Short mmCIF file of C-alpha atoms in Angstrom, two decimals:
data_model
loop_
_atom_site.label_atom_id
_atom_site.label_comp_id
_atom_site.label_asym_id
_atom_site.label_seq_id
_atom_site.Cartn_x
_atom_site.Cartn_y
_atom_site.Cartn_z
CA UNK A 1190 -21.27 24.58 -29.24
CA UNK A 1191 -20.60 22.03 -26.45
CA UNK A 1192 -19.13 18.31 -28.11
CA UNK A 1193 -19.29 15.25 -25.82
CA UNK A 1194 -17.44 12.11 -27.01
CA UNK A 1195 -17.11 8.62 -24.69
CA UNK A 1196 -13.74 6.91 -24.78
CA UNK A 1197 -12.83 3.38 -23.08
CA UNK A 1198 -12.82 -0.15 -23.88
CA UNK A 1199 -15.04 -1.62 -26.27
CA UNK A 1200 -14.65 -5.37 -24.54
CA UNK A 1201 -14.82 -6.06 -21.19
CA UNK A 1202 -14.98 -9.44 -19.66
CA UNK A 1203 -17.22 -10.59 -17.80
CA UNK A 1204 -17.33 -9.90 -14.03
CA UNK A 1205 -14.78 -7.15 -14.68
CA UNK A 1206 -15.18 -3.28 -14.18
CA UNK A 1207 -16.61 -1.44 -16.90
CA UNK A 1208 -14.98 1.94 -17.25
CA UNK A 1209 -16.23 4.70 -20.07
CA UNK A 1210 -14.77 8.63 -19.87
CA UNK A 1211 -16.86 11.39 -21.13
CA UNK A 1212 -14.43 14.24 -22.88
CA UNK A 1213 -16.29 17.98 -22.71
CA UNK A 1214 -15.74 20.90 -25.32
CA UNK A 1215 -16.51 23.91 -26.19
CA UNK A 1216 -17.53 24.82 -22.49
CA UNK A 1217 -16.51 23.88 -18.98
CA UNK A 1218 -17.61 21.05 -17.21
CA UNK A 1219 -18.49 22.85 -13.32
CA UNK A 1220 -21.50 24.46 -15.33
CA UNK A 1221 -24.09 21.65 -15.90
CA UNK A 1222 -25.10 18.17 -14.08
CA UNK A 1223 -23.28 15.35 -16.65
CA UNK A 1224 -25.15 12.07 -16.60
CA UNK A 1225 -24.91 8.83 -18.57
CA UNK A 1226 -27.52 6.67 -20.40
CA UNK A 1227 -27.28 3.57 -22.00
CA UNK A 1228 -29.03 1.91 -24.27
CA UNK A 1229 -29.03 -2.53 -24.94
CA UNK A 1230 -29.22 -3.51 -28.53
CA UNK A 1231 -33.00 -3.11 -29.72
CA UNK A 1232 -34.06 -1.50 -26.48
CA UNK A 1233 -35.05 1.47 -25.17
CA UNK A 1234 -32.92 4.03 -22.93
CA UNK A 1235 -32.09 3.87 -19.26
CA UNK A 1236 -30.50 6.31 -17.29
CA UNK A 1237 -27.63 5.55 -15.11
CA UNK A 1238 -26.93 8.55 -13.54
CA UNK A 1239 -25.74 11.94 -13.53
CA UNK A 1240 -22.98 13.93 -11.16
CA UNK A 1241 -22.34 17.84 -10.63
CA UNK A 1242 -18.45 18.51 -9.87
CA UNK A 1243 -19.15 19.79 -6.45
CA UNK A 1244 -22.10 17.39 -5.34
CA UNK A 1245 -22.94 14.07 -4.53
CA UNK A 1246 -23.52 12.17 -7.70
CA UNK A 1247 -27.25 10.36 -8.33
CA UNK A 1248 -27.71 6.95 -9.89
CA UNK A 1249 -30.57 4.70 -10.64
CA UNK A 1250 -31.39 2.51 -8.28
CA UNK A 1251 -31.59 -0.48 -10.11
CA UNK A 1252 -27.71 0.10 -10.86
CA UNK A 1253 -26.90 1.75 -7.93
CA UNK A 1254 -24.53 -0.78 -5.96
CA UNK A 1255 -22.60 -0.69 -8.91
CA UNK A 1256 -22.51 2.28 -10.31
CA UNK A 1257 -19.89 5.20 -9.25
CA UNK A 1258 -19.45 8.47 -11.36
CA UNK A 1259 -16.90 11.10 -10.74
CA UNK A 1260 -15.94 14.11 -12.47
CA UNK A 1261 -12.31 15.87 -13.12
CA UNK A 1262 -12.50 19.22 -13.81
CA UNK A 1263 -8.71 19.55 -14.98
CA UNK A 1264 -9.22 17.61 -17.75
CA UNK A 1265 -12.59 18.44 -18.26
CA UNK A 1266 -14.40 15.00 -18.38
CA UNK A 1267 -16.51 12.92 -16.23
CA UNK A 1268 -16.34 9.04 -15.91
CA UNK A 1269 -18.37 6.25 -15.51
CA UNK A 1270 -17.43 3.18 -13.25
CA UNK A 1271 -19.74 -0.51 -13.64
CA UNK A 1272 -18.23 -3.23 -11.60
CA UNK A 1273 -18.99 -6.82 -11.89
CA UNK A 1274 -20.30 -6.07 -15.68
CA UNK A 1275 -22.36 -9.44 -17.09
CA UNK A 1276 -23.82 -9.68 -20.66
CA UNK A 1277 -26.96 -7.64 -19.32
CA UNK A 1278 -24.82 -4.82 -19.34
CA UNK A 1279 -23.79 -5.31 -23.04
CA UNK A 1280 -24.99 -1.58 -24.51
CA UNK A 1281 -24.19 1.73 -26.34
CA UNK A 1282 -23.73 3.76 -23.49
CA UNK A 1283 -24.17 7.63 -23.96
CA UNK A 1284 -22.75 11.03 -22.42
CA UNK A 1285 -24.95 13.38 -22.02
CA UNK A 1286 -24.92 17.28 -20.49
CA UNK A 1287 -28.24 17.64 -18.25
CA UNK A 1288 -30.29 21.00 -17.70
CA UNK A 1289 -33.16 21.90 -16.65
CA UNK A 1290 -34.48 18.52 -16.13
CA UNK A 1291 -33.64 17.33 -19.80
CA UNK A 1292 -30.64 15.50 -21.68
CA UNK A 1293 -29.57 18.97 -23.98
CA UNK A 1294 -26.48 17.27 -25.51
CA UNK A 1295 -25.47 13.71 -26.26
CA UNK A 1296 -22.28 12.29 -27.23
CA UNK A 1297 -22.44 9.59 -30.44
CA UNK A 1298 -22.41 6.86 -28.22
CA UNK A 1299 -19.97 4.08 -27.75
CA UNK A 1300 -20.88 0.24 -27.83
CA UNK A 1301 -19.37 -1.71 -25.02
CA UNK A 1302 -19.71 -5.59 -25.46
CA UNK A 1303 -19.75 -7.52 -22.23
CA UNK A 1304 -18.23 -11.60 -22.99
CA UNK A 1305 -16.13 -13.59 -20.99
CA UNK B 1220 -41.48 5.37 -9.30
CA UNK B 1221 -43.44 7.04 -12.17
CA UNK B 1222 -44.00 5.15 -15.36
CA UNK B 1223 -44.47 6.48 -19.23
CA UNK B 1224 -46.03 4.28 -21.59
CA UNK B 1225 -46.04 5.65 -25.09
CA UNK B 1226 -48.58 4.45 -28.13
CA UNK B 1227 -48.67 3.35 -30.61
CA UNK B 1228 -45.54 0.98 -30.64
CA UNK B 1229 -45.55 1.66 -34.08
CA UNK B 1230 -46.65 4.05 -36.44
CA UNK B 1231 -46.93 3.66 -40.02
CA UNK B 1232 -47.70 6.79 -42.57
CA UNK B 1233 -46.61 8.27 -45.57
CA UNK B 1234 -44.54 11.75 -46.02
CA UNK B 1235 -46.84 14.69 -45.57
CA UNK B 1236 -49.29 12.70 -43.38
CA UNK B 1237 -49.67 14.34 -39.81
CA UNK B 1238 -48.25 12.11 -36.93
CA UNK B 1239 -49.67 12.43 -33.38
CA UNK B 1240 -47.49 10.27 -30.40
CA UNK B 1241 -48.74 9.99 -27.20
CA UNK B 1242 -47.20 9.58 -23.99
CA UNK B 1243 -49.22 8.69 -20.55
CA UNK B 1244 -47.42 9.08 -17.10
CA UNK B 1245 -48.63 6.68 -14.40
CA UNK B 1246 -49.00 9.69 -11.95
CA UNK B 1247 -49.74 13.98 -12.21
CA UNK B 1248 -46.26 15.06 -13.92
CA UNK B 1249 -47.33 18.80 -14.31
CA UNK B 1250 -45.66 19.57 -17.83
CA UNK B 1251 -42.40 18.01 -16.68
CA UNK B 1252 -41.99 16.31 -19.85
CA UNK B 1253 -39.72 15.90 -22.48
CA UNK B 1254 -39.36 14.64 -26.44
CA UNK B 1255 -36.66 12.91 -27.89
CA UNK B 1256 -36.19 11.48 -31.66
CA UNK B 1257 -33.46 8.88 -32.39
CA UNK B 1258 -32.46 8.07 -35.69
CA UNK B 1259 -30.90 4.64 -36.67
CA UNK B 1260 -27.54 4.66 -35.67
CA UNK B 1261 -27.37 8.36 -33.91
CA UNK B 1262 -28.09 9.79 -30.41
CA UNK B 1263 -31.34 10.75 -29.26
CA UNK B 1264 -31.91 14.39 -30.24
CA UNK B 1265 -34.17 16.68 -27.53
CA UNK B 1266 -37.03 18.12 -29.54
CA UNK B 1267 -39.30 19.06 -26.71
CA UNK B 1268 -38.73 20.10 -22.87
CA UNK B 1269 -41.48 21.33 -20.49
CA UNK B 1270 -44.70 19.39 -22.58
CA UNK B 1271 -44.45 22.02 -25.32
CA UNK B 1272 -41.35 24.01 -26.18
CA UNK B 1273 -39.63 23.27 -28.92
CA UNK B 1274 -35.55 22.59 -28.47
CA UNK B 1275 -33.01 25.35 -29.72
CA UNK B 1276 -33.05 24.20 -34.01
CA UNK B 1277 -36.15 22.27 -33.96
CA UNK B 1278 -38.05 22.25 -36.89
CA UNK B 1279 -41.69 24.49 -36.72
CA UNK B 1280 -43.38 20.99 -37.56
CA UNK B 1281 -42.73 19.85 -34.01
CA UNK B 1282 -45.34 20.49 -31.53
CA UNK B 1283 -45.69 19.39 -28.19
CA UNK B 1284 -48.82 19.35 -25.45
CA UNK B 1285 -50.71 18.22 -22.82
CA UNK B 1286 -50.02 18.65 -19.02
CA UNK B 1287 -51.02 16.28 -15.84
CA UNK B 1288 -50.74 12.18 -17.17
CA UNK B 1289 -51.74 12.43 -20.83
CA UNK B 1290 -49.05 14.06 -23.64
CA UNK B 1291 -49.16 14.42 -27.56
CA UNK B 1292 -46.13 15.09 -29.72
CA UNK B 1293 -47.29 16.45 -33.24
CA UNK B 1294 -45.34 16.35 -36.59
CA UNK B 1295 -47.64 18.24 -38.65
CA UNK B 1296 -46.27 17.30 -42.15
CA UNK B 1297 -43.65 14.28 -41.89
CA UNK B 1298 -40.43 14.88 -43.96
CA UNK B 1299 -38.28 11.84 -44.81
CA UNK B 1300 -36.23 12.37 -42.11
CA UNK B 1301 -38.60 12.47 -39.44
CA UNK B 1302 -39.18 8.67 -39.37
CA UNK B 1303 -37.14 7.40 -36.42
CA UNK B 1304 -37.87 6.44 -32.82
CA UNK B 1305 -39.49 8.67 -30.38
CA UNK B 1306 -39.16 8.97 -26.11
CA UNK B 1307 -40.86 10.78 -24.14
CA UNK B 1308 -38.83 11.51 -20.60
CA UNK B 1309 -39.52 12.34 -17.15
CA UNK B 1310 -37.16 13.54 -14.21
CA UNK B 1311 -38.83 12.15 -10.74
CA UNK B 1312 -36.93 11.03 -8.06
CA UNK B 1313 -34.78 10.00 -11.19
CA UNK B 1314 -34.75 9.72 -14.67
CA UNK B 1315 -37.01 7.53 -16.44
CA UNK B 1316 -37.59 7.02 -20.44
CA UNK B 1317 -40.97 5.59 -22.33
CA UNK B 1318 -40.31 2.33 -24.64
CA UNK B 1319 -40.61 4.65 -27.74
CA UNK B 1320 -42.44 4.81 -30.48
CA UNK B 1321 -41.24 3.47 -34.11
CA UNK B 1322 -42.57 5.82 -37.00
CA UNK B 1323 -41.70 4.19 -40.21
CA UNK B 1324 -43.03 4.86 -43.60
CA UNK B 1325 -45.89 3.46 -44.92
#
């Protein structure tokens, strides 16, 4: 059964880069599109993105001059990049596995507080 | 850029009541549609992919339809743990999520 779980700082200042790494188990990451999705306090869910190890990663385009998304097969996780973070971007932000046009697996989420 | 707009905002029943959710895409979506549940505190949780079939563990109680602009997800008998939030989901040119629907007991 395939476990997702975010890592990364839970405070990042204001204007700064926010960084979040998506660990993969229980199967390997060059066999599914990974994506992120994040979620403000009392809102509803926005994607962010997703990336395939050996293609050129998508983002939404409301995020997209921002956004960059890599993935490391060695290590078996995939990373999320967010320069010039503000409090807007103050969220739970989720890993997810995607397939077949849906979100199969979610990590548990990680809240990252944006503050200067 | 397609938009879902799910209704009611909230729903209020009892366990054992039947629940019916609807989700309306701005444009023809085929059955590319998909149903999520999130409980307080937890990750959503795919129930339904493709309008109508159910997710790998998903409770019989679950049902999913429609096709085109107009979708229904059905909980035929609610169970205490149904009442959460619901999304509906679309991939287009990318991903986009409905505002949910809050089904809380009456």
């Amino acid at each position: 059964q395939v476990q997702l779980q975010e890592s990364g700082p839970r405070l990042v200042k204001t204007s700064e880069t926010l960084s979040l790494t998506c660990t993969v188990s229980g199967g390997s990451i060059t066999y599914y599109y990974w994506s992120w999705i994040r979620q403000s306090p009392g809102k509803e869910l926005e994607w962010i993105g997703y990336v395939y190890y050996s293609d050129s990663p998508k983002y939404n385009p409301a995020l997209q001059s921002r956004v960059t998304m890599s993935v490391d097969t060695s290590k078996n996780q995939f990373s999320l990049n967010l320069t010039s973070a503000t409090a807007a971007d103050t969220a739970v932000y989720y890993c997810a596995r995607y397939s077949g046009n849906y979100f199969q697996h979610w990590g548990l989420g990680t809240l990252v507080t944006v503050s200067s | 850029e397609i938009v879902l707009t799910q209704s009611p905002g909230t729903l209020s029943l009892s366990p054992g009541e039947r629940a019916t959710l609807s989700c309306r895409a701005s444009e023809n979506i085929d059955t590319s549609l998909g149903w999520y549940q999130q409980r307080p505190g937890q990750a959503p949780r795919l129930l339904v992919y493709h309008a109508s079939s159910r997710a790998t563990g998903v409770p019989a109680r679950f049902s999913g339809s429609g096709s085109g602009t107009d979708f229904i997800l059905t909980i035929s008998s609610l169970e205490p743990e149904d009442f959460a939030v619901y999304y509906c989901q679309h991939r287009g040119s990318w991903q986009t999520f409905g505002q949910g629907t809050k089904l809380e007991i009456k």
